[in-house]
Each structure stands twice: as structure tokens, then as C-alpha cells.
Coordinates of C-alpha atoms in Angstrom, one line a residue:
X1 CA 30.1 25.6 3.3
X2 CA 28.5 22.1 2.7
X3 CA 28.1 20.8 -1.1
X4 CA 24.1 19.7 -1.2
X5 CA 22.7 18.7 -4.7
X6 CA 19.4 20.5 -4.2
X7 CA 17.5 22.9 -2.3
X8 CA 14.0 23.1 -2.1
X9 CA 12.1 26.2 -0.4
X10 CA 8.0 26.8 -0.1
X11 CA 5.8 28.6 1.9
X12 CA 5.0 25.7 4.2
X13 CA 6.8 22.3 4.8
X14 CA 4.5 19.9 6.2
X15 CA 7.1 16.7 7.7
X16 CA 4.3 14.5 9.6
X17 CA 6.7 14.3 12.2
X18 CA 5.9 15.8 14.7
X19 CA 2.3 14.8 13.7
X20 CA 0.8 18.5 12.9
X21 CA 3.8 20.7 12.5
X22 CA 3.9 23.3 9.8
X23 CA 7.2 24.9 8.9
X24 CA 6.9 28.5 7.6
X25 CA 9.8 30.2 5.5
X26 CA 11.7 26.7 6.0
X27 CA 14.3 24.8 3.1
X28 CA 15.4 21.4 2.4
X29 CA 18.7 20.4 1.8
X30 CA 19.1 17.1 -0.5
X31 CA 21.9 15.5 -0.9
X32 CA 22.5 12.0 -2.8
X33 CA 18.7 11.3 -2.5
X34 CA 18.5 11.9 1.0
X35 CA 17.4 14.7 3.3
X36 CA 20.6 16.6 4.6
X37 CA 18.5 18.8 6.6
X38 CA 15.3 20.7 7.5
X39 CA 15.5 24.2 8.9
X40 CA 14.7 27.4 8.3
X41 CA 16.1 29.2 5.3
X42 CA 18.1 31.6 6.5
X43 CA 20.3 28.8 8.2
X44 CA 20.1 26.4 4.6
X45 CA 21.4 29.3 2.5
X46 CA 24.1 29.9 5.3
X47 CA 25.3 26.4 5.9
X48 CA 24.9 25.1 2.4
X49 CA 25.8 25.7 -1.6
X50 CA 23.8 23.5 -3.6
X51 CA 24.1 22.9 -7.5
X52 CA 20.3 23.7 -8.0
X53 CA 17.7 25.4 -5.7
X54 CA 13.8 25.6 -6.5
X55 CA 11.6 27.7 -5.0
X56 CA 7.9 27.4 -4.8
X57 CA 6.1 30.3 -3.7
X58 CA 2.2 29.3 -2.7
X59 CA 3.2 25.6 -2.1
X60 CA 3.3 23.1 0.8
X61 CA 6.2 20.8 0.8
X62 CA 4.9 17.2 2.4
X63 CA 6.1 13.4 2.1
X64 CA 5.4 11.7 -1.0
X65 CA 2.1 9.8 -0.9
X66 CA 2.2 5.9 -0.3
X67 CA -0.5 3.8 -2.0
X68 CA -0.2 0.6 0.4
X69 CA -2.3 -1.3 -1.8
X70 CA -3.2 -1.6 -5.0
X71 CA -3.4 -3.6 -8.3
X72 CA -1.3 -1.3 -10.6
X73 CA -2.2 -3.5 -14.0
X74 CA -6.0 -3.4 -13.6
X75 CA -5.8 0.5 -14.6
X76 CA -7.0 -1.6 -18.0
X77 CA -9.9 -2.7 -16.3
X78 CA -11.0 0.3 -14.9
X79 CA -15.1 0.6 -15.2
X80 CA -15.5 -3.1 -17.3
X81 CA -18.1 -4.3 -14.2
X82 CA -19.4 -0.7 -12.3
X83 CA -21.9 -1.4 -9.6
X84 CA -21.5 -5.1 -8.2
X85 CA -21.1 -6.1 -5.0
X86 CA -17.8 -8.0 -4.9
X87 CA -18.7 -12.0 -5.2
X88 CA -20.2 -11.1 -8.5
X89 CA -17.3 -8.1 -9.8
X90 CA -14.9 -10.7 -9.0
X91 CA -15.7 -14.2 -10.1
X92 CA -18.1 -13.1 -13.3
X93 CA -16.4 -10.6 -14.1
X94 CA -12.7 -9.5 -13.2
X95 CA -11.5 -13.5 -12.8
X96 CA -12.7 -14.1 -16.4
X97 CA -11.3 -10.7 -17.8
X98 CA -7.7 -11.9 -16.3
X99 CA -8.0 -15.3 -17.7
X100 CA -8.8 -13.4 -21.0
X101 CA -6.5 -10.6 -20.8
X102 CA -3.6 -10.9 -18.0
X103 CA 0.0 -10.9 -19.4
X104 CA 3.3 -10.0 -19.5
X105 CA 2.5 -7.1 -22.2
X106 CA -0.5 -6.3 -20.2
X107 CA 0.8 -6.2 -16.9
X108 CA 3.4 -3.6 -18.2
X109 CA 0.9 -1.3 -20.1
X110 CA -1.7 -1.2 -17.0
X111 CA 1.4 -0.9 -14.4
X112 CA 3.0 2.0 -16.4
X113 CA -0.5 4.2 -17.4
X114 CA -1.2 3.7 -13.4
X115 CA 2.5 4.8 -12.3
X116 CA 1.9 7.9 -14.9
X117 CA -1.5 8.7 -12.8
X118 CA 0.0 8.1 -9.3
X119 CA 3.3 10.0 -9.6
X120 CA 0.7 13.1 -11.6
X121 CA -1.4 12.4 -8.1
X122 CA 1.9 12.9 -5.9
X123 CA 2.1 9.3 -5.0
X124 CA 5.6 8.5 -4.7
X125 CA 5.3 4.9 -3.8
X126 CA 3.3 1.8 -4.5
X127 CA 2.5 -1.6 -2.6
X128 CA 1.2 -3.5 -5.7
X129 CA -0.4 -7.5 -5.8
X130 CA -0.4 -9.1 -9.5
X131 CA 0.9 -11.0 -11.9
X132 CA 4.0 -10.7 -13.2
X133 CA 5.5 -8.8 -10.0
X134 CA 8.6 -8.6 -11.7
X135 CA 7.2 -6.9 -14.9
X136 CA 6.0 -4.1 -12.4
X137 CA 8.8 -3.9 -10.7
X138 CA 11.2 -3.5 -13.7
X139 CA 8.3 -0.7 -14.8
X140 CA 8.9 1.2 -11.4
X141 CA 12.8 1.0 -12.0
X142 CA 12.2 2.7 -15.3
X143 CA 9.9 5.4 -14.1
X144 CA 12.3 6.1 -11.3
X145 CA 8.6 5.2 -9.0
X146 CA 9.5 3.2 -5.2
X147 CA 7.2 -0.1 -5.4
X148 CA 6.6 -2.9 -3.1
X149 CA 5.7 -5.9 -5.4
X150 CA 3.7 -8.4 -3.9
X151 CA 4.8 -12.2 -4.6
X152 CA 1.7 -13.2 -5.2
X153 CA 0.3 -16.6 -4.0
X154 CA -3.1 -18.3 -5.1
X155 CA -4.4 -22.0 -5.2
X156 CA -5.4 -21.7 -8.7
X157 CA -3.9 -21.4 -12.0
X158 CA -3.4 -18.0 -14.0
X159 CA -0.8 -16.7 -16.8
X160 CA 1.7 -16.6 -13.9
X161 CA 2.1 -19.5 -12.1
X162 CA 0.2 -23.0 -12.2
X163 CA -0.3 -23.8 -8.4
X164 CA 1.3 -22.6 -5.4
X165 CA 4.4 -24.0 -5.3
X166 CA 5.0 -22.3 -8.7
X167 CA 3.6 -18.6 -7.5
X168 CA 6.0 -18.9 -4.3
X169 CA 9.2 -19.7 -6.3
X170 CA 8.7 -17.4 -9.3
X171 CA 8.1 -14.7 -6.4
X172 CA 11.4 -15.7 -4.6
X173 CA 13.1 -15.4 -8.3
X174 CA 11.3 -11.8 -8.2
X175 CA 12.7 -11.2 -4.6
X176 CA 16.4 -12.3 -5.7
X177 CA 16.4 -10.3 -9.1
X178 CA 15.5 -7.0 -7.2
X179 CA 17.2 -7.4 -3.8
X180 CA 19.9 -4.8 -4.6
X181 CA 17.4 -2.2 -5.9
X182 CA 17.1 1.1 -4.2
X183 CA 13.4 1.6 -5.4
X184 CA 12.1 -2.1 -5.8
X185 CA 11.1 -4.0 -2.5
X186 CA 9.2 -7.2 -2.4
X187 CA 6.7 -8.6 0.3
X188 CA 4.4 -12.0 0.0
X189 CA 0.9 -11.5 -1.1
X190 CA -1.2 -14.7 -0.5
X191 CA -4.3 -13.4 -2.2
X192 CA -6.7 -14.1 0.8
X193 CA -7.9 -16.6 2.9
X194 CA -10.3 -18.1 0.8
X195 CA -8.0 -18.3 -1.6
X196 CA -4.8 -20.0 0.1
X197 CA -4.5 -23.2 1.6
X198 CA -2.8 -23.7 5.3
X199 CA 0.1 -25.7 3.6
X200 CA 0.7 -22.7 1.7
X201 CA 0.0 -20.0 4.4
X202 CA 2.9 -22.2 6.6
X203 CA 5.7 -22.0 4.0
X204 CA 5.0 -18.2 3.6
X205 CA 5.1 -18.0 7.1
X206 CA 8.5 -19.4 7.1
X207 CA 10.2 -18.1 4.2
X208 CA 8.9 -14.7 5.6
X209 CA 10.5 -15.0 8.9
X210 CA 13.9 -16.0 6.7
X211 CA 13.5 -13.3 4.3
X212 CA 12.4 -11.0 6.7
X213 CA 10.1 -9.5 4.3
X214 CA 6.5 -8.5 5.2
X215 CA 2.9 -10.0 4.1
X216 CA 0.4 -7.8 2.1
X217 CA -3.0 -9.9 2.0
X218 CA -7.0 -9.0 1.6
X219 CA -8.4 -10.4 4.7
X220 CA -12.2 -9.9 6.2
X221 CA -13.0 -8.0 2.9
X222 CA -17.1 -8.9 3.4
X223 CA -19.4 -10.3 5.7
X224 CA -19.7 -13.0 3.1
X225 CA -15.7 -13.9 3.1
X226 CA -16.6 -14.1 7.2
X227 CA -19.7 -16.2 7.1
X228 CA -17.9 -18.6 4.4
X229 CA -15.1 -18.8 6.4
X230 CA -17.3 -20.3 9.3
X231 CA -18.8 -22.6 7.5
X232 CA -15.6 -23.8 6.2
X233 CA -13.1 -23.8 8.9
X234 CA -15.7 -22.9 11.6
X235 CA -13.3 -20.0 12.8
X236 CA -13.0 -16.5 11.2
X237 CA -10.1 -16.0 9.1
X238 CA -8.3 -13.3 11.5
X239 CA -8.6 -16.3 13.8
X240 CA -7.3 -19.0 11.2
X241 CA -4.5 -16.8 10.2
X242 CA -3.4 -15.8 14.0
X243 CA -3.2 -20.0 14.9
X244 CA -0.8 -20.7 11.5
X245 CA 1.1 -17.4 13.1
X246 CA 0.9 -14.7 10.2
X247 CA -0.9 -12.1 12.7
X248 CA 2.0 -10.1 13.7
X249 CA 4.1 -7.1 12.6
X250 CA 4.9 -8.4 9.2
X251 CA 1.0 -8.3 8.3
X252 CA -0.4 -5.7 6.3
X253 CA -4.2 -6.8 6.2
X254 CA -6.1 -5.0 3.2
X255 CA -9.8 -3.7 4.2
X256 CA -10.4 -5.0 7.2
X257 CA -14.3 -4.4 7.1
X258 CA -15.6 -6.7 9.7
X259 CA -13.6 -6.4 12.9
X260 CA -14.8 -7.0 16.4
X261 CA -13.1 -5.5 19.3
X262 CA -11.3 -8.9 20.3
X263 CA -10.1 -8.6 16.9
X264 CA -8.7 -4.7 16.7
X265 CA -7.1 -5.8 20.3
X266 CA -5.4 -9.2 18.4
X267 CA -4.1 -6.6 15.6
X268 CA -2.4 -3.8 18.2
X269 CA -1.0 -6.6 20.4
X270 CA 0.6 -8.3 17.5
X271 CA 1.4 -5.0 16.1
X272 CA -0.1 -5.7 12.5
X273 CA -1.0 -2.5 10.0
X274 CA -4.3 -2.4 8.5
X275 CA -4.8 -0.9 5.2
X276 CA -7.9 0.9 4.5
X277 CA -9.9 1.3 1.0
X278 CA -12.3 3.4 1.7
X279 CA -13.7 4.0 -1.8
X280 CA -12.7 0.2 -3.0
X281 CA -14.7 -0.5 -0.1
X282 CA -17.8 1.9 -0.8
X283 CA -18.0 1.1 -4.5
X284 CA -18.4 -2.8 -3.9
X285 CA -21.2 -2.6 -0.6
X286 CA -18.0 -4.1 1.1
X287 CA -18.5 -2.9 4.8
X288 CA -17.0 0.0 6.6
X289 CA -13.4 -0.4 8.2
X290 CA -13.6 1.1 11.7
X291 CA -10.5 3.5 11.3
X292 CA -11.1 5.5 14.4
X293 CA -11.3 2.3 16.5
X294 CA -8.5 1.0 15.3
X295 CA -6.1 4.1 15.9
X296 CA -7.6 4.6 19.3
X297 CA -6.4 0.8 19.8
X298 CA -2.8 1.8 18.9
X299 CA -3.4 -0.2 15.4
X300 CA -1.3 1.3 12.8
X301 CA -3.4 2.1 9.8
X302 CA -2.2 2.9 6.2
X303 CA -4.5 3.9 3.0
X304 CA -4.8 2.3 -0.5
X305 CA -6.7 2.8 -3.4
X306 CA -7.2 -1.2 -4.3
X307 CA -7.1 -1.2 -8.1
X308 CA -9.0 1.5 -10.5
X309 CA -10.9 -1.6 -11.7
X310 CA -12.7 -1.4 -8.6
X311 CA -12.4 2.6 -7.4
X312 CA -12.1 3.8 -10.2
X313 CA -9.0 5.9 -9.9
X314 CA -5.6 5.9 -8.2
X315 CA -5.7 9.5 -6.4
X316 CA -4.8 9.3 -3.0
X317 CA -5.7 12.6 -2.0
X318 CA -9.3 12.2 -2.7
X319 CA -9.1 8.7 -1.1
X320 CA -7.8 11.1 2.2
X321 CA -10.7 13.1 1.9
X322 CA -13.4 10.0 1.6
X323 CA -11.3 8.2 4.3
X324 CA -11.7 11.3 6.8
X325 CA -15.2 11.9 5.8
X326 CA -16.4 8.3 6.2
X327 CA -14.8 7.7 9.4
X328 CA -16.4 10.7 10.8
X329 CA -19.9 9.0 9.8
X330 CA -18.9 5.3 11.3
X331 CA -17.6 6.8 14.7
X332 CA -20.5 8.9 14.6
X333 CA -17.8 11.9 15.8
X334 CA -16.9 15.2 14.0
X335 CA -13.3 14.6 15.3
X336 CA -12.8 11.0 13.9
X337 CA -9.8 10.7 11.6
X338 CA -8.6 14.6 11.9
X339 CA -6.3 16.3 8.7
X340 CA -3.2 15.3 10.3
X341 CA -4.5 11.7 11.0
X342 CA -5.5 11.5 7.1
X343 CA -2.0 12.8 6.1
X344 CA -0.4 10.8 8.5
X345 CA -2.0 7.4 7.6
X346 CA -1.6 8.1 3.5
X347 CA 1.8 8.8 4.4
X348 CA 3.6 7.6 7.3
X349 CA 1.5 4.7 8.1
X350 CA 1.8 3.7 4.4
X351 CA 5.8 3.4 5.4
X352 CA 5.4 1.5 8.4
X353 CA 2.8 -1.1 7.0
X354 CA 5.5 -1.7 4.2
X355 CA 8.3 -2.0 6.5
X356 CA 9.8 1.2 5.6
X357 CA 9.3 3.7 8.1
X358 CA 12.9 4.4 8.5
X359 CA 13.6 4.9 4.9
X360 CA 9.9 7.0 4.0
X361 CA 6.7 8.5 5.1
X362 CA 8.3 11.6 6.8
X363 CA 10.3 15.1 6.2
X364 CA 13.5 13.9 8.5
X365 CA 17.6 14.4 7.9
X366 CA 18.4 10.8 7.1
X367 CA 15.6 10.1 5.1
X368 CA 15.1 9.6 1.4
X369 CA 14.0 12.6 -0.3
X370 CA 10.4 11.6 -1.6
X371 CA 8.7 14.9 -1.4
X372 CA 6.0 16.3 -2.9
X373 CA 5.3 20.0 -3.5
X374 CA 1.6 20.8 -3.5
X375 CA 0.4 24.1 -4.7

């Protein structure tokens, strides 16, 4: 018999791939942190001898959920500025609070609180965008959660860096420091088209190509963002990003509440991903992401909570429910974003958006054993 570290059995296993599959009386064998086999329980028992066996009657095994957009340390800002639109919420409350409080210690405490909340809620991987990404990365390693930390870029000073060049240089140092980690990956995280200039975008594009890393950015979050871009640049933000060479399969564009048909076609053609944050968009009245239209066009969609300050939690199960219900109302179609699609968006869709679809996002032999037992 083959020796493995762990065998987990449950009443149901929902692997996400193939979509809609639900296996009963099955088990998963795990060796060295990877899925060795997924098969009927009798076959697993006949083939493998395990150091430890876990049986979860009444449970379903699913892939670990992937929070594809959050600002983990903002768990410490939960509820400080409720019932406000994005511009006032951000400009009059969040940015001043960050200027006063953001520090390595603040980020460490906020990230650890967020990691605890996410792990308890079935999230095994998160993509972060915040200051002191080195601190977030170290917290993820110590708490044994998978993380994609953003090499954040802004044109304005903060406690982390003073200008775009310093943001990029410090981000690259974080990338190098955690390059060999099995849990931590890095991505470029320019904040948004309205806070980052063309010269910085061009450098980010060049470095992302050289390092073969992704780009994680707020795009088309509100109608006012698009209107301001038309006044300043005489083009919509996505068009500007495309002309700068940033709309590619490396792009994970967050929010995307303002999209016309041509832009949806562009995203599909380029292979870019959209990260949907329904509860944050609802709280800030930012608009509605046309999720079903994106899916119909073949665009990969992932799911994020955004930061706890604009949600006010990091619960991806709640986010899946909101995403499915909201999509039905927006599309005027009760079949929009089915249960199977909602789970895929929160797992494999997230893995695709962060460039880790070969590693996580579904329960398949060879992939990392990031999984959740759901009662």
C-alpha cells in the first residue's frame, strides 16, 4: 500500500472541476501537502495507508475559498465611516485615518485579525493591497495561510514610501524576500488609474513582464471615476490602461461597475480577470458589476470582500450569496450566477485571477490540499 500523510472522507466532495460535480462516499488522500488522489472511499482505503485519517460525516469538502481582493489591515478600520459614498468615505475619513495610524505595527495587528477571520470563514488564500506588504507576508507565513501581497504603487507619500519610484523599489524588495516561499506570492498593485501616472504604469508593465507577475488594481469603481478620467485624459480609464499595455491576462481589475459592451469584449479578448466585490460596491453605492454579462462573454470573474471598512466583514460565504442574488436582479434573470458558478467564482475564478490556477482553486490530484470541511 502507498503511504500518505492524511486521508479525509466526508459525505460529499465538491471539487469545482468538473463544474457541478458532487461526489458521495469519496475520500481524498494527501501527501506532502498535495492531493495524491480523489476517489471512492473504498478505493482510497484499498490503495493508501495514512498516518492520520479524518472522517467528517455530515460535511462537504470544498476547495479553500480565495478572497481575491482585500486590504487586510483595514480590519482595524471596521465601521469608522459608514453610510458615505466612496469619494467622501475615502477622502475625508479613510485617507486621513491612514495618515494618522498606518504603521508596521498597525498593519501587523490588522492583518492578523483579518487572517483569523478569514481562516475561520473558510478562506485559505487572500490577495492583499496595502502598505507594508512585507509585514502582511510575514504574518501569512506565520499563520499558515496563502497570500498574494500587492507591491502597492501610488504617486503620493505614505508611511510606506514617499513616491512612486520608492513604492516600486520597496515592492521589488518584498518580491525578492519571499520569492522562495510556498505560501506567499507577490503582484504589482497600482492603486487605481486616478492615483498612478503613465510613467509609473509603463515601468510596472515592463517589470511585470520581466518578473512574470500579475497586476492587481481598482478600475472603473464608480461613475465619477470614469467621468473624471474623461475630463482629465479624454478617455475612459480602461482605454488608457489598454493603450499603456496593461489590459492583458496579467490584469485583475477590481470592482468594474462601469462597463460597456466594447469594454467587456476587450476584457474577454485580452484574457483579463475581473474581481467582483458586491457588498463593498453596495455599501458605498459604487454601482453594479455586470457579472453575468462578463461570464457570458467568457471573462474570468473572481470574488473579493474588499477591506472590512467598506463591507464590514471578510465572509466569502456571505459574499457568494450576495453575488448570486445581486446578479439575478441586475441581469433580470433568475438563472444568472448559479450556485455552481458562485462557488467557482470564489475558488477557481480567484485562482485564475491571481495566477495560481495550477496550484489551488479546485480539488484535483497534484494540486495543493487547500480545502475546507463545511458542516
